PDB file of C-alpha atoms in Angstrom:
ATOM      1  CA  MET Z   1     121.907  93.376 116.137  1.00 37.00           C
ATOM      2  CA  LEU Z   2     125.113  93.314 114.138  1.00 44.00           C
ATOM      3  CA  GLU Z   3     127.954  94.870 116.125  1.00 48.00           C
ATOM      4  CA  PHE Z   4     130.219  96.642 113.647  1.00 43.00           C
ATOM      5  CA  ARG Z   5     133.059  97.255 116.063  1.00 39.00           C
ATOM      6  CA  GLN Z   6     133.710  93.753 117.282  1.00 39.00           C
ATOM      7  CA  SER Z   7     137.046  92.077 116.608  1.00 37.00           C
ATOM      8  CA  LEU Z   8     136.569  89.151 114.224  1.00 37.00           C
ATOM      9  CA  PRO Z   9     138.905  86.783 112.380  1.00 42.00           C
ATOM     10  CA  PRO Z  10     140.004  87.879 108.908  1.00 42.00           C
ATOM     11  CA  GLY Z  11     137.408  87.353 106.218  1.00 45.00           C
ATOM     12  CA  ASP Z  12     134.514  87.003 108.644  1.00 74.00           C
ATOM     13  CA  THR Z  13     131.041  88.123 107.631  1.00 80.00           C
ATOM     14  CA  GLY Z  14     127.832  89.120 109.327  1.00 82.00           C
ATOM     15  CA  ARG Z  15     124.317  90.339 109.004  1.00 85.00           C
ATOM     16  CA  GLY Z  16     122.340  92.701 111.212  1.00 86.00           C
ATOM     17  CA  SER Z  17     119.650  95.343 111.259  1.00 88.00           C
ATOM     18  CA  LEU Z  18     119.671  99.004 112.217  1.00 88.00           C
ATOM     19  CA  ALA Z  19     116.554 100.985 113.054  1.00 86.00           C
ATOM     20  CA  HIS Z  20     115.831 104.292 111.340  1.00 81.00           C
ATOM     21  CA  GLY Z  21     118.157 106.941 112.758  1.00 81.00           C
ATOM     22  CA  GLN Z  22     120.306 104.434 114.627  1.00 88.00           C
ATOM     23  CA  THR Z  23     124.000 105.250 114.650  1.00 88.00           C
ATOM     24  CA  VAL Z  24     127.300 103.464 115.132  1.00 90.00           C
ATOM     25  CA  GLY Z  25     129.839 105.846 116.656  1.00 91.00           C
ATOM     26  CA  PRO Z  26     133.341 106.642 115.364  1.00 92.00           C
ATOM     27  CA  HIS Z  27     135.581 103.590 115.080  1.00 91.00           C
ATOM     28  CA  SER Z  28     138.112 101.961 112.766  1.00 91.00           C
ATOM     29  CA  HIS Z  29     139.069  98.445 111.680  1.00 90.00           C
ATOM     30  CA  VAL Z  30     142.307  96.563 111.278  1.00 91.00           C
ATOM     31  CA  ARG Z  31     140.813  94.975 108.149  1.00 91.00           C
ATOM     32  CA  GLY Z  32     138.922  96.453 105.237  1.00 93.00           C
ATOM     33  CA  GLN Z  33     135.139  96.406 105.453  1.00 93.00           C
ATOM     34  CA  LEU Z  34     132.367  96.201 102.883  1.00 94.00           C
ATOM     35  CA  LEU Z  35     128.854  97.076 104.031  1.00 93.00           C
ATOM     36  CA  TYR Z  36     125.859  96.360 101.834  1.00 92.00           C
ATOM     37  CA  PRO Z  37     122.438  97.673 102.918  1.00 89.00           C
ATOM     38  CA  SER Z  38     120.154  95.144 101.234  1.00 84.00           C
ATOM     39  CA  THR Z  39     117.241  97.277 102.472  1.00 82.00           C
ATOM     40  CA  GLY Z  40     117.170 100.874 103.697  1.00 81.00           C
ATOM     41  CA  ALA Z  41     120.158 103.179 103.313  1.00 84.00           C
ATOM     42  CA  LEU Z  42     123.419 103.559 105.200  1.00 89.00           C
ATOM     43  CA  ALA Z  43     125.465 106.743 105.579  1.00 88.00           C
ATOM     44  CA  THR Z  44     129.180 106.435 106.315  1.00 90.00           C
ATOM     45  CA  THR Z  45     131.009 109.508 107.607  1.00 89.00           C
ATOM     46  CA  THR Z  46     134.755 110.113 107.823  1.00 86.00           C
ATOM     47  CA  GLU Z  47     136.726 113.315 108.319  1.00 82.00           C
ATOM     48  CA  ARG Z  48     136.600 113.723 104.520  1.00 81.00           C
ATOM     49  CA  GLY Z  49     132.808 113.758 104.318  1.00 85.00           C
ATOM     50  CA  THR Z  50     129.741 111.562 104.113  1.00 86.00           C
ATOM     51  CA  TRP Z  51     128.877 108.785 101.659  1.00 86.00           C
ATOM     52  CA  VAL Z  52     125.352 107.395 101.322  1.00 85.00           C
ATOM     53  CA  ALA Z  53     124.713 103.855 100.137  1.00 86.00           C
ATOM     54  CA  PRO Z  54     121.102 102.974  99.321  1.00 81.00           C
ATOM     55  CA  ALA Z  55     120.073  99.402  98.556  1.00 77.00           C
ATOM     56  CA  ASN Z  56     121.837  99.333  95.191  1.00 79.00           C
ATOM     57  CA  ARG Z  57     125.236 100.500  96.465  1.00 86.00           C
ATOM     58  CA  ILE Z  58     127.969  99.065  98.685  1.00 91.00           C
ATOM     59  CA  THR Z  59     130.393 101.049 100.866  1.00 91.00           C
ATOM     60  CA  TRP Z  60     134.096 100.281 101.088  1.00 92.00           C
ATOM     61  CA  THR Z  61     136.137 101.451 104.089  1.00 93.00           C
ATOM     62  CA  PRO Z  62     139.875 100.632 103.984  1.00 93.00           C
ATOM     63  CA  PRO Z  63     141.749  99.558 107.125  1.00 94.00           C
ATOM     64  CA  GLY Z  64     142.541 102.278 109.631  1.00 92.00           C
ATOM     65  CA  PHE Z  65     139.988 104.898 108.525  1.00 90.00           C
ATOM     66  CA  GLU Z  66     137.952 106.240 111.443  1.00 92.00           C
ATOM     67  CA  HIS Z  67     134.295 106.350 110.446  1.00 92.00           C
ATOM     68  CA  SER Z  68     130.740 106.256 111.762  1.00 92.00           C
ATOM     69  CA  HIS Z  69     127.392 105.106 110.389  1.00 91.00           C
ATOM     70  CA  ARG Z  70     123.783 106.219 110.395  1.00 87.00           C
ATOM     71  CA  ALA Z  71     120.812 104.224 109.129  1.00 87.00           C
ATOM     72  CA  TYR Z  72     117.933 105.707 107.171  1.00 80.00           C
ATOM     73  CA  GLY Z  73     114.856 103.542 107.274  1.00 77.00           C
ATOM     74  CA  GLU Z  74     114.868  99.980 108.578  1.00 81.00           C
ATOM     75  CA  THR Z  75     118.242  98.898 107.245  1.00 87.00           C
ATOM     76  CA  ASP Z  76     119.376  95.315 106.764  1.00 88.00           C
ATOM     77  CA  VAL Z  77     123.178  95.379 106.621  1.00 90.00           C
ATOM     78  CA  ARG Z  78     125.440  92.670 105.223  1.00 91.00           C
ATOM     79  CA  ARG Z  79     129.093  92.926 106.310  1.00 91.00           C
ATOM     80  CA  ILE Z  80     132.133  91.440 104.630  1.00 91.00           C
ATOM     81  CA  ASP Z  81     135.519  91.891 106.321  1.00 91.00           C
ATOM     82  CA  LEU Z  82     138.489  91.621 103.971  1.00 90.00           C
ATOM     83  CA  PRO Z  83     141.981  90.540 105.030  1.00 88.00           C
ATOM     84  CA  VAL Z  84     144.648  93.183 104.536  1.00 90.00           C
ATOM     85  CA  ARG Z  85     146.234  91.150 101.734  1.00 90.00           C
ATOM     86  CA  LEU Z  86     143.065  91.642  99.639  1.00 90.00           C
ATOM     87  CA  CYS Z  87     142.614  95.344 100.413  1.00 92.00           C
ATOM     88  CA  ARG Z  88     145.358  96.336  97.966  1.00 92.00           C
ATOM     89  CA  PHE Z  89     143.008  95.501  95.093  1.00 92.00           C
ATOM     90  CA  LEU Z  90     140.479  98.145  96.211  1.00 92.00           C
ATOM     91  CA  PRO Z  91     140.743 101.957  96.541  1.00 89.00           C
ATOM     92  CA  ALA Z  92     142.945 103.396  99.281  1.00 89.00           C
ATOM     93  CA  LEU Z  93     140.157 105.809 100.279  1.00 85.00           C
ATOM     94  CA  PRO Z  94     136.537 105.139 101.331  1.00 87.00           C
ATOM     95  CA  SER Z  95     134.323 104.593  98.288  1.00 87.00           C
ATOM     96  CA  VAL Z  96     130.858 103.580  97.173  1.00 88.00           C
ATOM     97  CA  PHE Z  97     130.219 101.139  94.307  1.00 89.00           C
ATOM     98  CA  ALA Z  98     127.146 100.103  92.383  1.00 85.00           C
ATOM     99  CA  VAL Z  99     125.988  96.561  93.162  1.00 87.00           C
ATOM    100  CA  THR Z 100     125.667  94.361  90.100  1.00 85.00           C
ATOM    101  CA  PRO Z 101     123.227  91.414  90.134  1.00 87.00           C
ATOM    102  CA  LEU Z 102     126.123  88.957  90.490  1.00 90.00           C
ATOM    103  CA  LEU Z 103     127.761  90.949  93.261  1.00 90.00           C
ATOM    104  CA  ARG Z 104     124.473  91.198  95.153  1.00 89.00           C
ATOM    105  CA  GLU Z 105     123.932  87.442  95.099  1.00 91.00           C
ATOM    106  CA  VAL Z 106     127.502  86.763  96.249  1.00 90.00           C
ATOM    107  CA  LEU Z 107     127.191  89.283  99.104  1.00 90.00           C
ATOM    108  CA  LEU Z 108     123.919  87.761 100.273  1.00 89.00           C
ATOM    109  CA  ALA Z 109     125.230  84.207 100.037  1.00 88.00           C
ATOM    110  CA  LEU Z 110     128.495  84.942 101.845  1.00 88.00           C
ATOM    111  CA  SER Z 111     126.690  86.706 104.716  1.00 86.00           C
ATOM    112  CA  ASP Z 112     123.841  84.205 105.138  1.00 81.00           C
ATOM    113  CA  GLY Z 113     125.334  82.682 108.283  1.00 78.00           C
ATOM    114  CA  ARG Z 114     125.946  79.248 106.786  1.00 79.00           C
ATOM    115  CA  ALA Z 115     129.229  77.506 107.593  1.00 78.00           C
ATOM    116  CA  ARG Z 116     131.429  77.102 104.531  1.00 80.00           C
ATOM    117  CA  GLU Z 117     134.750  75.429 103.942  1.00 84.00           C
ATOM    118  CA  PRO Z 118     137.758  77.741 103.437  1.00 82.00           C
ATOM    119  CA  GLY Z 119     137.895  77.000  99.695  1.00 87.00           C
ATOM    120  CA  PRO Z 120     134.340  78.110  98.822  1.00 84.00           C
ATOM    121  CA  ARG Z 121     134.633  81.129 101.121  1.00 85.00           C
ATOM    122  CA  ARG Z 122     137.873  82.161  99.423  1.00 86.00           C
ATOM    123  CA  ARG Z 123     136.334  81.812  95.974  1.00 90.00           C
ATOM    124  CA  LEU Z 124     133.288  83.879  96.934  1.00 90.00           C
ATOM    125  CA  ARG Z 125     135.523  86.640  98.300  1.00 89.00           C
ATOM    126  CA  GLY Z 126     137.508  86.456  95.063  1.00 90.00           C
ATOM    127  CA  LEU Z 127     134.321  87.058  93.071  1.00 91.00           C
ATOM    128  CA  ILE Z 128     133.616  90.154  95.169  1.00 92.00           C
ATOM    129  CA  ILE Z 129     137.108  91.517  94.491  1.00 92.00           C
ATOM    130  CA  ASP Z 130     136.758  90.771  90.761  1.00 91.00           C
ATOM    131  CA  GLU Z 131     133.418  92.595  90.562  1.00 91.00           C
ATOM    132  CA  LEU Z 132     134.669  95.645  92.466  1.00 91.00           C
ATOM    133  CA  THR Z 133     138.005  95.993  90.687  1.00 88.00           C
ATOM    134  CA  ASP Z 134     136.144  96.128  87.365  1.00 80.00           C
ATOM    135  CA  ALA Z 135     133.686  98.752  88.652  1.00 78.00           C
ATOM    136  CA  GLU Z 136     134.011 102.521  88.733  1.00 74.00           C
ATOM    137  CA  PRO Z 137     133.273 104.069  92.137  1.00 72.00           C
ATOM    138  CA  GLN Z 138     129.833 105.712  92.138  1.00 70.00           C
ATOM    139  CA  GLU Z 139     130.218 108.023  95.061  1.00 68.00           C
ATOM    140  CA  ILE Z 140     127.240 109.903  96.380  1.00 76.00           C
ATOM    141  CA  TYR Z 141     129.656 111.953  98.423  1.00 82.00           C
ATOM    142  CA  LEU Z 142     129.229 115.119 100.463  1.00 87.00           C
ATOM    143  CA  PRO Z 143     132.455 116.830 101.623  1.00 88.00           C
ATOM    144  CA  GLU Z 144     132.476 118.288 105.122  1.00 87.00           C
ATOM    145  CA  PRO Z 145     134.371 121.436 106.165  1.00 91.00           C
ATOM    146  CA  ALA Z 146     136.882 122.089 108.915  1.00 89.00           C
ATOM    147  CA  ASP Z 147     136.457 125.884 109.082  1.00 94.00           C
ATOM    148  CA  ASP Z 148     134.126 126.828 111.952  1.00 95.00           C
ATOM    149  CA  ARG Z 149     132.219 129.364 109.856  1.00 95.00           C
ATOM    150  CA  LEU Z 150     131.539 126.820 107.138  1.00 95.00           C
ATOM    151  CA  ARG Z 151     130.602 124.217 109.742  1.00 93.00           C
ATOM    152  CA  THR Z 152     127.978 126.600 111.126  1.00 95.00           C
ATOM    153  CA  VAL Z 153     126.464 127.026 107.666  1.00 96.00           C
ATOM    154  CA  THR Z 154     126.495 123.323 106.817  1.00 94.00           C
ATOM    155  CA  ALA Z 155     125.066 122.399 110.224  1.00 93.00           C
ATOM    156  CA  LEU Z 156     122.061 124.633 109.566  1.00 94.00           C
ATOM    157  CA  LEU Z 157     121.458 122.869 106.258  1.00 94.00           C
ATOM    158  CA  HIS Z 158     122.002 119.401 107.708  1.00 90.00           C
ATOM    159  CA  ALA Z 159     119.313 120.220 110.268  1.00 90.00           C
ATOM    160  CA  ASP Z 160     116.906 121.333 107.531  1.00 94.00           C
ATOM    161  CA  PRO Z 161     117.884 120.412 103.943  1.00 93.00           C
ATOM    162  CA  SER Z 162     114.833 122.298 102.624  1.00 95.00           C
ATOM    163  CA  ASN Z 163     116.186 125.558 104.059  1.00 95.00           C
ATOM    164  CA  SER Z 164     116.187 128.005 101.142  1.00 93.00           C
ATOM    165  CA  ALA Z 165     118.130 130.786 102.877  1.00 95.00           C
ATOM    166  CA  THR Z 166     120.772 132.515 100.757  1.00 95.00           C
ATOM    167  CA  LEU Z 167     124.446 132.261 101.609  1.00 96.00           C
ATOM    168  CA  ARG Z 168     124.335 135.907 102.710  1.00 95.00           C
ATOM    169  CA  GLU Z 169     121.501 135.119 105.133  1.00 96.00           C
ATOM    170  CA  LEU Z 170     123.249 132.051 106.496  1.00 96.00           C
ATOM    171  CA  GLY Z 171     126.444 134.084 106.848  1.00 95.00           C
ATOM    172  CA  ARG Z 172     124.797 136.353 109.389  1.00 94.00           C
ATOM    173  CA  THR Z 173     124.511 133.372 111.742  1.00 93.00           C
ATOM    174  CA  ALA Z 174     128.019 132.189 110.918  1.00 93.00           C
ATOM    175  CA  GLY Z 175     129.579 135.615 111.385  1.00 94.00           C
ATOM    176  CA  ALA Z 176     131.058 135.724 107.894  1.00 95.00           C
ATOM    177  CA  SER Z 177     130.288 137.601 104.708  1.00 96.00           C
ATOM    178  CA  GLU Z 178     128.896 135.992 101.582  1.00 96.00           C
ATOM    179  CA  ARG Z 179     132.172 136.693  99.790  1.00 96.00           C
ATOM    180  CA  VAL Z 180     134.248 134.952 102.464  1.00 96.00           C
ATOM    181  CA  LEU Z 181     131.943 131.934 102.585  1.00 96.00           C
ATOM    182  CA  THR Z 182     131.885 131.643  98.795  1.00 96.00           C
ATOM    183  CA  ARG Z 183     135.691 131.510  98.782  1.00 96.00           C
ATOM    184  CA  LEU Z 184     135.745 128.976 101.628  1.00 95.00           C
ATOM    185  CA  PHE Z 185     133.347 126.627  99.864  1.00 95.00           C
ATOM    186  CA  GLN Z 186     135.562 126.608  96.777  1.00 94.00           C
ATOM    187  CA  ASP Z 187     138.931 126.517  98.555  1.00 94.00           C
ATOM    188  CA  GLU Z 188     138.073 123.983 101.253  1.00 93.00           C
ATOM    189  CA  LEU Z 189     135.381 121.802  99.685  1.00 92.00           C
ATOM    190  CA  GLY Z 190     136.028 122.267  95.982  1.00 91.00           C
ATOM    191  CA  VAL Z 191     132.384 123.039  95.195  1.00 91.00           C
ATOM    192  CA  SER Z 192     130.098 126.049  95.251  1.00 94.00           C
ATOM    193  CA  PHE Z 193     127.517 126.658  97.953  1.00 95.00           C
ATOM    194  CA  ARG Z 194     124.716 125.818  95.503  1.00 93.00           C
ATOM    195  CA  GLN Z 195     126.435 122.564  94.512  1.00 92.00           C
ATOM    196  CA  TRP Z 196     126.969 121.536  98.140  1.00 94.00           C
ATOM    197  CA  ARG Z 197     123.353 122.194  99.114  1.00 95.00           C
ATOM    198  CA  SER Z 198     122.145 120.338  96.026  1.00 93.00           C
ATOM    199  CA  MET Z 199     124.291 117.291  96.909  1.00 90.00           C
ATOM    200  CA  LEU Z 200     122.954 117.357 100.468  1.00 92.00           C
ATOM    201  CA  ARG Z 201     119.386 117.372  99.192  1.00 94.00           C
ATOM    202  CA  VAL Z 202     120.108 114.556  96.749  1.00 92.00           C
ATOM    203  CA  GLN Z 203     121.430 112.400  99.593  1.00 87.00           C
ATOM    204  CA  HIS Z 204     118.194 112.933 101.483  1.00 89.00           C
ATOM    205  CA  ALA Z 205     116.231 112.319  98.288  1.00 91.00           C
ATOM    206  CA  LEU Z 206     117.810 108.868  97.983  1.00 85.00           C
ATOM    207  CA  VAL Z 207     116.386 107.958 101.370  1.00 82.00           C
ATOM    208  CA  LEU Z 208     112.912 109.314 100.612  1.00 88.00           C
ATOM    209  CA  LEU Z 209     112.775 107.626  97.221  1.00 87.00           C
ATOM    210  CA  GLY Z 210     113.863 104.384  98.836  1.00 79.00           C
ATOM    211  CA  ASP Z 211     110.943 104.728 101.239  1.00 80.00           C
ATOM    212  CA  GLY Z 212     108.594 104.893  98.253  1.00 85.00           C
ATOM    213  CA  HIS Z 213     107.766 108.617  98.185  1.00 91.00           C
ATOM    214  CA  ALA Z 214     106.754 110.089  94.838  1.00 94.00           C
ATOM    215  CA  VAL Z 215     109.192 112.287  92.925  1.00 95.00           C
ATOM    216  CA  THR Z 216     106.959 115.350  93.300  1.00 95.00           C
ATOM    217  CA  THR Z 217     106.693 114.771  97.060  1.00 96.00           C
ATOM    218  CA  VAL Z 218     110.456 114.456  97.447  1.00 95.00           C
ATOM    219  CA  SER Z 219     111.023 117.592  95.384  1.00 96.00           C
ATOM    220  CA  SER Z 220     108.634 119.609  97.546  1.00 95.00           C
ATOM    221  CA  ARG Z 221     109.859 118.288 100.890  1.00 95.00           C
ATOM    222  CA  LEU Z 222     113.504 119.046 100.137  1.00 96.00           C
ATOM    223  CA  GLY Z 223     113.045 122.591  98.907  1.00 94.00           C
ATOM    224  CA  TRP Z 224     113.474 122.418  95.140  1.00 95.00           C
ATOM    225  CA  ALA Z 225     111.570 125.076  93.256  1.00 92.00           C
ATOM    226  CA  ASN Z 226     109.896 122.471  91.039  1.00 94.00           C
ATOM    227  CA  PRO Z 227     110.216 118.762  90.094  1.00 95.00           C
ATOM    228  CA  THR Z 228     112.209 119.602  86.969  1.00 95.00           C
ATOM    229  CA  SER Z 229     114.922 121.299  89.044  1.00 95.00           C
ATOM    230  CA  PHE Z 230     115.015 118.262  91.343  1.00 95.00           C
ATOM    231  CA  ILE Z 231     115.310 115.826  88.438  1.00 95.00           C
ATOM    232  CA  GLU Z 232     118.138 117.814  86.860  1.00 93.00           C
ATOM    233  CA  ALA Z 233     120.057 117.969  90.155  1.00 92.00           C
ATOM    234  CA  PHE Z 234     119.480 114.263  90.827  1.00 91.00           C
ATOM    235  CA  VAL Z 235     120.728 113.232  87.386  1.00 89.00           C
ATOM    236  CA  ALA Z 236     123.842 115.397  87.819  1.00 84.00           C
ATOM    237  CA  VAL Z 237     124.801 113.558  91.043  1.00 81.00           C
ATOM    238  CA  VAL Z 238     123.407 110.034  90.610  1.00 80.00           C
ATOM    239  CA  GLY Z 239     123.562 109.668  86.839  1.00 77.00           C
ATOM    240  CA  GLU Z 240     119.919 108.671  86.311  1.00 83.00           C
ATOM    241  CA  THR Z 241     116.472 110.147  86.893  1.00 91.00           C
ATOM    242  CA  PRO Z 242     114.731 109.718  90.260  1.00 92.00           C
ATOM    243  CA  GLY Z 243     112.036 107.612  88.609  1.00 90.00           C
ATOM    244  CA  ARG Z 244     114.524 105.241  87.024  1.00 86.00           C
ATOM    245  CA  TYR Z 245     116.494 105.016  90.269  1.00 82.00           C
ATOM    246  CA  GLN Z 246     113.334 104.160  92.206  1.00 82.00           C
ATOM    247  CA  ALA Z 247     112.309 101.548  89.651  1.00 81.00           C
ATOM    248  CA  GLY Z 248     115.767  99.984  89.893  1.00 72.00           C
ATOM    249  CA  LEU Z 249     115.400  99.682  93.656  1.00 69.00           C
ATOM    250  CA  ARG Z 250     112.157  97.759  93.211  1.00 66.00           C
ATOM    251  CA  ARG Z 251     113.761  95.400  90.696  1.00 59.00           C
ATOM    252  CA  SER Z 252     116.791  94.806  92.933  1.00 54.00           C
ATOM    253  CA  GLN Z 253     114.897  93.736  96.058  1.00 54.00           C
ATOM    254  CA  PRO Z 254     116.818  90.613  97.055  1.00 47.00           C
ATOM    255  CA  CYS Z 255     115.404  87.276  98.028  1.00 44.00           C
ATOM    256  CA  THR Z 256     115.755  86.370 101.713  1.00 42.00           C
ATOM    257  CA  TYR Z 257     118.620  84.071 102.608  1.00 40.00           C
TER     258      TYR Z 257
END
């Protein structure tokens, strides 16, 4: 299995697999790191929140950011470590980018385990930087709170994303009123309670869709009132319908290197 925390020379690459639910505990890197789940989905969590990268996204973690990972489904992970001198071309904060066809092929080729001369390796890394600097981050991002009352509420929803309890009902467990929690969601996370729960469900929907579940099944399992509500929420976060997203995953299945 790929060990994410090992110390490797600048620019090194790797490939490994993570079983469903497998985690990599909190750690940081001296270099920047790109992780591409060519199958499955990979969640990356920092103190700022959680990003999910399905098989058509790549995560970027700058040097020095403490983070952890969790795999959803059998996840094949390609890793590209970037020297500090190249990190200045990418965002200063963790990000998620869409993977273009060219970028996907370069990532797979660079992490295929074959020995390459420094020149070709440098040019392949340069292509990755070129593709990412021209791309807009497409973050499927869920902010996480610091306030203990909010953390109680969000923990309940993390444990069961289909939980349809109102904020007032959840507040009884957290020991806070609906009014206080509403203010905390806006002040600390910058979103409403309904928006946060919707984003949480969309993250889980990405995993279920990637596993091949039908849109109606995903909608029901994650607590949406009907498929239309699910589709509207999904489009608002991801930018495309669940059906189109799922079809894109099928088209982007990479060849094996």
